[in-house]
XYZ file of C-alpha atoms in Angstrom:
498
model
C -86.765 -185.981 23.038
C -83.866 -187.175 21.303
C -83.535 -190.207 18.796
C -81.223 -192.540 16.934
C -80.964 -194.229 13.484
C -80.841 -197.802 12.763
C -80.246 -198.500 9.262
C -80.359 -202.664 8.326
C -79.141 -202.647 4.243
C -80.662 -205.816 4.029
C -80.340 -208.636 0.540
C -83.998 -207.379 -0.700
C -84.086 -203.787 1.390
C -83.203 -201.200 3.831
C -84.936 -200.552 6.631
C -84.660 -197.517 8.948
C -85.979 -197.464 12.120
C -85.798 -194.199 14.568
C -85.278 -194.683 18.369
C -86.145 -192.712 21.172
C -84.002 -192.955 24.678
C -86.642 -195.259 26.541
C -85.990 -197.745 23.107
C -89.650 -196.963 22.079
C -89.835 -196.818 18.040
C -91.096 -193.779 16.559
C -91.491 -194.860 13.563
C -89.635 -197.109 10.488
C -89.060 -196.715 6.382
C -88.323 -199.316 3.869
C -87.083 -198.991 0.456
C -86.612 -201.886 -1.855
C -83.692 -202.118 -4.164
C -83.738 -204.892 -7.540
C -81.179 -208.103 -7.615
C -79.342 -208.771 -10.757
C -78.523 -212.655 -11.449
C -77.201 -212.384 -15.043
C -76.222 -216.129 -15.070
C -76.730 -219.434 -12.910
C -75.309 -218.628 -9.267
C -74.688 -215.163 -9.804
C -76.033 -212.403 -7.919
C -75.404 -209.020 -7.612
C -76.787 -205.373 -7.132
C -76.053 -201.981 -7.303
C -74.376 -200.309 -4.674
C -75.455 -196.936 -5.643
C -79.246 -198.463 -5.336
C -78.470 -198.816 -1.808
C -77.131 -194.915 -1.033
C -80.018 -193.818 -2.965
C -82.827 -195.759 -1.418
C -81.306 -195.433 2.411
C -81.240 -191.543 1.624
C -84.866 -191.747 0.629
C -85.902 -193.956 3.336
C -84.319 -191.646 5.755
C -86.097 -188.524 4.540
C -89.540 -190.240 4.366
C -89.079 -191.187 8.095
C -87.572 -187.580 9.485
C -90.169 -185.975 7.228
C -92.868 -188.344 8.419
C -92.077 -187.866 12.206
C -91.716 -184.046 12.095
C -88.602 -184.284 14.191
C -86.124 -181.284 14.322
C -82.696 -182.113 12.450
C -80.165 -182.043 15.807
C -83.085 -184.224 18.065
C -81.156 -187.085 15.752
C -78.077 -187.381 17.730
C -76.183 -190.665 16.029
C -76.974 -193.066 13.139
C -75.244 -196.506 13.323
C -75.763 -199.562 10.371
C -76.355 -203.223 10.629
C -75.825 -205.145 6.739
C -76.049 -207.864 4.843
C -72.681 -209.738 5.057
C -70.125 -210.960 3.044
C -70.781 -208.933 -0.034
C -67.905 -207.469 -2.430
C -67.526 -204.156 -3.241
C -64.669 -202.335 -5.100
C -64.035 -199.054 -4.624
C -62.549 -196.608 -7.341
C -60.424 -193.447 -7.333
C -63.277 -191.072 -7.413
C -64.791 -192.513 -4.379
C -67.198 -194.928 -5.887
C -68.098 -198.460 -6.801
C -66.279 -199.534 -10.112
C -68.650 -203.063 -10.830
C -71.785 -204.289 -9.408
C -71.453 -205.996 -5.853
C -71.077 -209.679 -5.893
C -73.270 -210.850 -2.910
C -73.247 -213.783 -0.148
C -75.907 -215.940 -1.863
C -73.373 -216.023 -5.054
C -71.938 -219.442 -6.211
C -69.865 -218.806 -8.860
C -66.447 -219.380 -6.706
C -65.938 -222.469 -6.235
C -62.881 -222.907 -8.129
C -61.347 -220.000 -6.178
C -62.573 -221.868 -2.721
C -60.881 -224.708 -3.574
C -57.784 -222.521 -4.762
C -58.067 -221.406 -1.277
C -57.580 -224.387 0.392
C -54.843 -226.143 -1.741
C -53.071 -223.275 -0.568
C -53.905 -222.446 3.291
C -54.710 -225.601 4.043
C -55.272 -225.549 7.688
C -53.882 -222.514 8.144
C -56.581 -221.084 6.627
C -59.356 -222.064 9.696
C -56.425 -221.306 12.222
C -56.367 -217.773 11.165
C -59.861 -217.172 10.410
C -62.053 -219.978 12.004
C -63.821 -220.076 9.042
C -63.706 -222.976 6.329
C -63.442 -221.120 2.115
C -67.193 -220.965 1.599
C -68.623 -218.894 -1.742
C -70.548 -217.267 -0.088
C -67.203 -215.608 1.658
C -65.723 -212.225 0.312
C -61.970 -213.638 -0.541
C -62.527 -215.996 -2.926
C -65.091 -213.303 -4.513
C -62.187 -210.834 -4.963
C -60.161 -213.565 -6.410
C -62.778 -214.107 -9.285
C -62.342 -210.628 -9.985
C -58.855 -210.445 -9.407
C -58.962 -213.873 -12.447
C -61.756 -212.723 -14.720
C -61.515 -208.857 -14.403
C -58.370 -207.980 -14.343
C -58.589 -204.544 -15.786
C -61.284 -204.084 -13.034
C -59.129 -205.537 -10.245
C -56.122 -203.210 -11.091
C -58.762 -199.965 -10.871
C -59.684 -200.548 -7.116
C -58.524 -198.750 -4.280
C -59.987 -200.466 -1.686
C -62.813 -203.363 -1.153
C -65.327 -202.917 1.582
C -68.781 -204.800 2.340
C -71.928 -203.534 1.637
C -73.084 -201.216 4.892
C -69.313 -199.768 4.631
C -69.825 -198.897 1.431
C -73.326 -196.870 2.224
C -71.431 -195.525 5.505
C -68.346 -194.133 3.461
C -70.629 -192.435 0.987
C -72.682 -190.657 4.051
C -69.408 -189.640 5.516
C -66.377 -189.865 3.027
C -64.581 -191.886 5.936
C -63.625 -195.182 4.605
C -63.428 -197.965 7.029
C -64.657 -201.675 7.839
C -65.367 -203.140 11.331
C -64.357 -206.093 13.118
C -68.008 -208.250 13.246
C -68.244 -207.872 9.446
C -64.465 -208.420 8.605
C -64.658 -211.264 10.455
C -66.629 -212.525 7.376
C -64.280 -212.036 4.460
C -61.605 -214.909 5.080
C -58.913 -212.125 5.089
C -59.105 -211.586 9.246
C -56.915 -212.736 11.887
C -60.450 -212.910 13.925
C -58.785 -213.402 17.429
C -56.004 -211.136 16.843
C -58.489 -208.386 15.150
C -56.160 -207.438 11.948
C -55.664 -208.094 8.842
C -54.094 -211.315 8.166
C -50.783 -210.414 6.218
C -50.020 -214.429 5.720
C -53.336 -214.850 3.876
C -52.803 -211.295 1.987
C -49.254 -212.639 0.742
C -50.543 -215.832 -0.420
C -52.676 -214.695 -3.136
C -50.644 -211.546 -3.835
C -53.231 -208.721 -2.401
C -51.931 -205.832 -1.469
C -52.991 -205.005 2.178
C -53.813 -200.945 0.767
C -57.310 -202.784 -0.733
C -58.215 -203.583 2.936
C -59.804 -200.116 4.777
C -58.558 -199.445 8.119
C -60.431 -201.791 10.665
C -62.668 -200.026 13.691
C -64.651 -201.466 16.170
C -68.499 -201.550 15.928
C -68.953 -198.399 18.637
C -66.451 -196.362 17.501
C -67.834 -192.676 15.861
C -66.368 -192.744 12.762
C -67.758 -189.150 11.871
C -70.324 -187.003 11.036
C -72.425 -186.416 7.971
C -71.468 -184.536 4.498
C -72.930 -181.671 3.760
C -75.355 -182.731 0.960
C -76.189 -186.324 2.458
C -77.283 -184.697 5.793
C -79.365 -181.732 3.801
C -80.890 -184.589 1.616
C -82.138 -186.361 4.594
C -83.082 -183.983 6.957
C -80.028 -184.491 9.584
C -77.723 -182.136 10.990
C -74.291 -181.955 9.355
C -72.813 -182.496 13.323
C -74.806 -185.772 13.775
C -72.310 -188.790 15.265
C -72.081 -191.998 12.567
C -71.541 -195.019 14.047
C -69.767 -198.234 12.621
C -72.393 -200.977 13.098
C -71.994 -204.483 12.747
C -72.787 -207.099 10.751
C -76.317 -208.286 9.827
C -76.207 -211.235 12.484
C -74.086 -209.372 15.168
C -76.335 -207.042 14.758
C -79.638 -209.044 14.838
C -77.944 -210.677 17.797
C -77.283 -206.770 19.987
C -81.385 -206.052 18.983
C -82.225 -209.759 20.559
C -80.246 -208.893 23.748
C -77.933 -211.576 22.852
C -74.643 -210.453 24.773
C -74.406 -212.875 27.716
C -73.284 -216.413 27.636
C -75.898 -219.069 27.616
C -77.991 -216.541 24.961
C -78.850 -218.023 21.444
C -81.056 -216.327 18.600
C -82.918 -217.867 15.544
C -83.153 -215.807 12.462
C -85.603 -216.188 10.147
C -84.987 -214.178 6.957
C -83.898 -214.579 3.271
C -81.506 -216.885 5.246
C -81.613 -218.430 8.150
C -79.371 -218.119 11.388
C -78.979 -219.994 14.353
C -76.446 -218.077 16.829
C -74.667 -218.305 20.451
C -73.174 -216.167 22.014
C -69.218 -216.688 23.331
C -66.828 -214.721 25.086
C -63.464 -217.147 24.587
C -61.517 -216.298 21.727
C -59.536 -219.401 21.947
C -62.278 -221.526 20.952
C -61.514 -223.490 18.009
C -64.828 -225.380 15.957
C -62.502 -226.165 12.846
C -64.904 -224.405 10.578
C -67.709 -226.968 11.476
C -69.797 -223.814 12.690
C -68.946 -220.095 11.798
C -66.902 -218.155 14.631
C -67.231 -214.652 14.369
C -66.485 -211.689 16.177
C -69.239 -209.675 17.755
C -70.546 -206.360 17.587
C -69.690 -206.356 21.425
C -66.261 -205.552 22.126
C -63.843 -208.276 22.776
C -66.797 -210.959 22.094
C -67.609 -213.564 19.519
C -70.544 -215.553 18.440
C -71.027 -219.182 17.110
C -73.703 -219.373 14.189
C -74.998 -222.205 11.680
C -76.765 -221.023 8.737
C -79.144 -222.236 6.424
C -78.892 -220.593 3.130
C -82.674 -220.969 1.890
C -84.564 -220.268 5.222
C -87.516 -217.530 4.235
C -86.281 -218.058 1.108
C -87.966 -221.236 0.637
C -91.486 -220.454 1.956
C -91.190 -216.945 -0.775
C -90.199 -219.530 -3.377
C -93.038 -221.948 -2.539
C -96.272 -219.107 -2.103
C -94.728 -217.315 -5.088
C -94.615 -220.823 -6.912
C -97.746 -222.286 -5.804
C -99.629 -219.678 -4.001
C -98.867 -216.086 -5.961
C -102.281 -214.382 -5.453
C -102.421 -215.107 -1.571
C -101.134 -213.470 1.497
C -98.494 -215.493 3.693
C -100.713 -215.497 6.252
C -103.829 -216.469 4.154
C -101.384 -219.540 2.625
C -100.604 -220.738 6.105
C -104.032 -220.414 7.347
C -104.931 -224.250 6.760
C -101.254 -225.269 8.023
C -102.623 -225.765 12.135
C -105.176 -228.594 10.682
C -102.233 -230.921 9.512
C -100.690 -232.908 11.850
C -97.333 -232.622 12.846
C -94.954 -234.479 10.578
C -97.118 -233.588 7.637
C -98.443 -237.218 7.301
C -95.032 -238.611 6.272
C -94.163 -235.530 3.639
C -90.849 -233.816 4.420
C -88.698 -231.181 2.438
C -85.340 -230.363 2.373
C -84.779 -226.427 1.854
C -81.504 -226.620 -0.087
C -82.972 -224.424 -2.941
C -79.574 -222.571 -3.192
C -77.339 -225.812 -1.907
C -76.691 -225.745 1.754
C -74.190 -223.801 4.442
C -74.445 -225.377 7.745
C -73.892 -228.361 8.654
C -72.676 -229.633 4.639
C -71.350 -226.503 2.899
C -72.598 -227.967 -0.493
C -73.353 -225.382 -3.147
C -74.284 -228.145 -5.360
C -76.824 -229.374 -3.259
C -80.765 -228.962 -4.312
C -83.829 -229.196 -2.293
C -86.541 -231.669 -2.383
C -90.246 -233.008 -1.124
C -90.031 -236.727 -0.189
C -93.057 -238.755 0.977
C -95.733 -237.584 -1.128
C -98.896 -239.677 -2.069
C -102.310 -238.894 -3.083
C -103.618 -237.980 0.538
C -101.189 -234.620 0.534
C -102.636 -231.218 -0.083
C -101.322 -228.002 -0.253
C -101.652 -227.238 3.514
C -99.183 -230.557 4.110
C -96.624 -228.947 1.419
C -97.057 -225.412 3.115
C -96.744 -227.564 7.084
C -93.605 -229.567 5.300
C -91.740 -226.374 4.129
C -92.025 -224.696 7.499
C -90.640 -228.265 9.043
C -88.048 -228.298 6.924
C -86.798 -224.919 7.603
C -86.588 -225.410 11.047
C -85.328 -228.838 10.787
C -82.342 -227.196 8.700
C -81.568 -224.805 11.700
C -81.611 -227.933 14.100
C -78.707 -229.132 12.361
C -76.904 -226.386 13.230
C -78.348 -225.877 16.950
C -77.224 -229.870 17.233
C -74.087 -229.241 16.145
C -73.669 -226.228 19.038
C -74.980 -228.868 22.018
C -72.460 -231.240 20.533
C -69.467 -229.164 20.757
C -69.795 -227.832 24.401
C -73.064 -225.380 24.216
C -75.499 -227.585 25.896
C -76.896 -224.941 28.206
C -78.803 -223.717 24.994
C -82.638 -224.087 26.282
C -83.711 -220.499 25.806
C -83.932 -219.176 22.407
C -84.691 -215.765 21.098
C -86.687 -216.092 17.646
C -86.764 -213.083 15.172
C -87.394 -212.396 11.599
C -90.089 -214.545 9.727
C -90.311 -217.213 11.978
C -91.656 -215.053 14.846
C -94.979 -213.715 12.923
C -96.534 -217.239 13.157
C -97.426 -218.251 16.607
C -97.691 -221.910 14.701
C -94.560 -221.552 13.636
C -92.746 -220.328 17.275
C -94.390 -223.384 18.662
C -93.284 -225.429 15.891
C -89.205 -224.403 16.807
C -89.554 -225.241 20.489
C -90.707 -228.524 19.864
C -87.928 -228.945 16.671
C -85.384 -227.618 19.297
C -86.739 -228.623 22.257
C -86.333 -225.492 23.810
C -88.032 -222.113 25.080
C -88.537 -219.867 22.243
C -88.718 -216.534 23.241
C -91.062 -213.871 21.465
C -89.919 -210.431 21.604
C -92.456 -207.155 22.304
C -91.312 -205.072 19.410
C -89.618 -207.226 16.928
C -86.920 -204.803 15.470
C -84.172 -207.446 14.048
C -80.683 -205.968 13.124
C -82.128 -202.259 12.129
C -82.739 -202.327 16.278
C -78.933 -203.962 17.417
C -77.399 -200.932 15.302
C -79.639 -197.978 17.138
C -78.390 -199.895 20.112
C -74.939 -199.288 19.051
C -75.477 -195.161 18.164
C -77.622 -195.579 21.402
C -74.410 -196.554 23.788
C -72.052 -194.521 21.036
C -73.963 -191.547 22.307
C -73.279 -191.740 25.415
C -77.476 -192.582 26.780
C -76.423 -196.207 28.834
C -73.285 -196.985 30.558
C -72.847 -200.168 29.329
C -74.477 -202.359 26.442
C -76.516 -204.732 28.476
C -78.143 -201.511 29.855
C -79.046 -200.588 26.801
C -80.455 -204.193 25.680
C -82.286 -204.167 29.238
C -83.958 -201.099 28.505
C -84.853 -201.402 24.831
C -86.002 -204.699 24.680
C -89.194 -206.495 25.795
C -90.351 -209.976 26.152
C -93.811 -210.768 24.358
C -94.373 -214.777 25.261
C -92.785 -217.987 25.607
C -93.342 -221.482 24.382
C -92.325 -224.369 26.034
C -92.121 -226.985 24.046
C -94.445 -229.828 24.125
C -93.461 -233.412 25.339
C -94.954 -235.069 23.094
C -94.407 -233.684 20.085
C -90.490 -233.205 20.733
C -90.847 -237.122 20.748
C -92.520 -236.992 17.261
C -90.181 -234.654 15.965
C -87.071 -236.034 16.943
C -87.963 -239.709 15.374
C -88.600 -237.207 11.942
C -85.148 -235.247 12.324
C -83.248 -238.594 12.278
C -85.434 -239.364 9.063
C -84.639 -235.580 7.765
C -80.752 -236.139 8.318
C -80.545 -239.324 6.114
C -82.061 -237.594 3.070
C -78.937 -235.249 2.086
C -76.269 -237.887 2.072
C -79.029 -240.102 -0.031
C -79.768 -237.481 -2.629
C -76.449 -236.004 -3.054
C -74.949 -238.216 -5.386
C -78.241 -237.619 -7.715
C -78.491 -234.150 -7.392
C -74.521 -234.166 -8.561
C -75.966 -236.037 -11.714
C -78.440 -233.947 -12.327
C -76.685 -230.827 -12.438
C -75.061 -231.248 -15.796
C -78.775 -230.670 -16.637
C -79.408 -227.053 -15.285
């Protein structure tokens, strides 16, 4: 039997899974890695933290499998995106990386746009966001200069653990897509946007598509491992293109929800000349010559760790949401807002904080727990609204991963949010999954990538969603989309407080 390696460097962890040919999992690592917020709206890790804990996690699982060192024929990476990381002369990182849930650039985002302007969405289709890689090298660029001046090159986080497994240095096209400095329909570097805040284009690594083999393994990372020296390294993609290839989302018409740290609603598109003005992110996919449309919600699993680790510590998620099924829907008039780290899609507004509205004497902690899964879902709504409005009405199927698809509550709670068919998948993989599918095709096993998808992913169950209850919810949404433009002006007040 021969296998592949998915490796997902994830905010919190990596996760390794190994693939046979028939897409049957052998078996999976994790390894955890610590986040570093020195200040209010900073956060950062350790890039070496990643190398060190995906070399682990790899040697636990080809130790723990018993598999021979050439049966592993290709690793490929799916990561977490948007991330800064500055590379040095002696081949490593030369400051911590600054990550996507980071707010402290929103002076450089607005830098950004008084100079772009408009040019700035019609060469990236993408409005200056902090959570963006740009504006994050800018910072640097303004408050490290001595730091700045030592880099040789930036790449994003997978790239990074990728270059260090195989001393080739390079960044592909569904992750670039993400740093504001990519001419996404033209697939290069955007030497306009380089010029106009004075970076040289030798920071930015030489650009390669998601399938490309972009070599084989050093020496001492292979021996520490367990791999053969001659086994093929993918690319990868980015964490949602990815998520989206292990979801068999690579057709028109196909659309995931995410459930993670974040949260991601996603479409797929094949027309590059589609234009959303930054009102939804456009992206290029890990599928050649393909893109995807996505709306995110920046505190998505996020805000149901914040509230069981808040209000619930000593319990299990599943033990906390036990009691959630007895509460009606609509929570008896309580609703949330999950801005806990301001908002992406549909306000960008990093200012932005979350609240629970409603709340009287009747509410117990099963209505809070029922209101914070609402609210999550409510927040991808926005962005799944947004889609229909803007020519993707033939959404009505939905693949759900992540979080959101380990609660059968909480599936049926998205197709009647949505008001669509929500899609449970067999063996629920998430990005680590989408990248063995790209060292899968890399190697050669399918013709084509939807043979791949057709093969390695299954279909669990469906719910439809229920008549009734899309009634319900829909009066609620309209209630749920008034609250941010009512408590924005007093959250802005209140921030000179935190």
């Amino acid at each position: 039997m021969e296998y592949v390696l998915g490796i997902d460097l994830g905010t919190s962890s990596v996760k390794v899974v190994l693939v046979d040919e028939k897409g049957s999992v052998s078996g999976e690592a994790v390894r955890e890695y610590e986040l570093f917020q020195p200040q209010a709206g900073y956060s950062e890790q350790n890039p070496e933290d990643w190398v060190t804990q995906t070399l682990s996690a790899v040697a636990e699982l080809t130790e723990k499998v018993s598999i021979s060192p050439q049966s592993v024929k290709g690793i490929s990476f799916s990561g977490q995106m948007h991330g800064l990381v500055l590379v040095g002369d002696k081949g490593h990182s030369i400051r911590p990386a600054i990550l996507w849930n980071d707010t402290r650039t929103t002076s450089q985002c607005q830098e950004i746009v008084d100079v772009l302007g408009n040019r700035l969405l019609d060469i990236t289709k993408n409005k200056s966001l902090e959570g963006f890689t740009l504006p994050k090298l800018l910072w640097v660029k303004q408050h490290e200069p001595e730091i700045y001046e030592k880099a040789i090159a930036f790449v994003l986080p997978k790239d990074y653990v990728r270059y260090r497994l195989t001393g080739a240095l390079h960044m592909e096209y569904s992750d670039a897509a993400g740093t504001l400095l990519l001419d996404v329909t033209n697939k290069e570097w955007s030497e306009e946007i380089c010029s106009a805040f004075s970076i040289s284009a030798a920071l930015c690594p030489e650009l390669v598509s998601s399938f490309d083999c972009v070599g084989t393994l050093l020496p001492e990372m292979a021996s520490s491992m367990g791999l053969a020296e001659e086994t093929k390294v993918f690319a990868g993609g980015a964490d949602n293109a990815c998520g989206a290839l292990g979801a068999g989302i690579v057709n028109d018409g196909a659309a995931l929800c995410s459930i993670g740290t974040s949260g991601v609603l996603l479409s797929y598109e094949e027309k590059k000349e589609q234009d959303f003005r930054g009102i939804l992110h456009f992206f290029n996919h890990a599928k050649p010559n393909s893109y995807y449309l996505m709306g995110v919600t920046l505190a998505a699993g996020y805000s149901l760790s914040w509230f069981k680790n808040t209000f619930a510590k000593e319990k299990k998620f599943e033990e906390m949401l036990q009691g959630v099924s007895s509460v009606p829907i609509g929570s008896n008039g309580l609703l949330f807002t999950p801005y806990l780290a301001g908002e992406r899609t549909p306000y960008a507004d990093s200012n932005i904080r979350a609240s629970f509205i409603g709340m009287d004497g009747s509410h117990s902690f099963d209505h809070f727990a029922r209101a914070v899964l609402e609210g999550i879902t409510f927040s991808l709504h926005d962005s799944l609204e947004l889609m229909r409005t803007t020519g993707k009405k033939e959404i009505n199927k939905i693949i759900s991963i992540g979080g959101g698809a380990k609660s059968e509550l909480w599936l049926q709670m998205q197709a009647d949010i949505f008001n669509a068919t929500i899609v449970k998948l067999t063996s629920e993989q998430g990005p680590a999954l989408g990248a063995a599918i790209i060292a899968a095709v890399g190697c050669g096993w399918f013709d084509t990538i939807e043979d791949c998808t057709e093969t390695f992913i299954q279909y669990e169950k469906e719910f439809s969603p229920i008549p009734e209850n899309v009634i319900v919810y829909e009066e609620i949404y309209q209630i749920y989309k008034d609250i941010y433009q009512q408590t924005k002006e007093l959250n802005q007040r209140l921030h000179v407080f935190r």
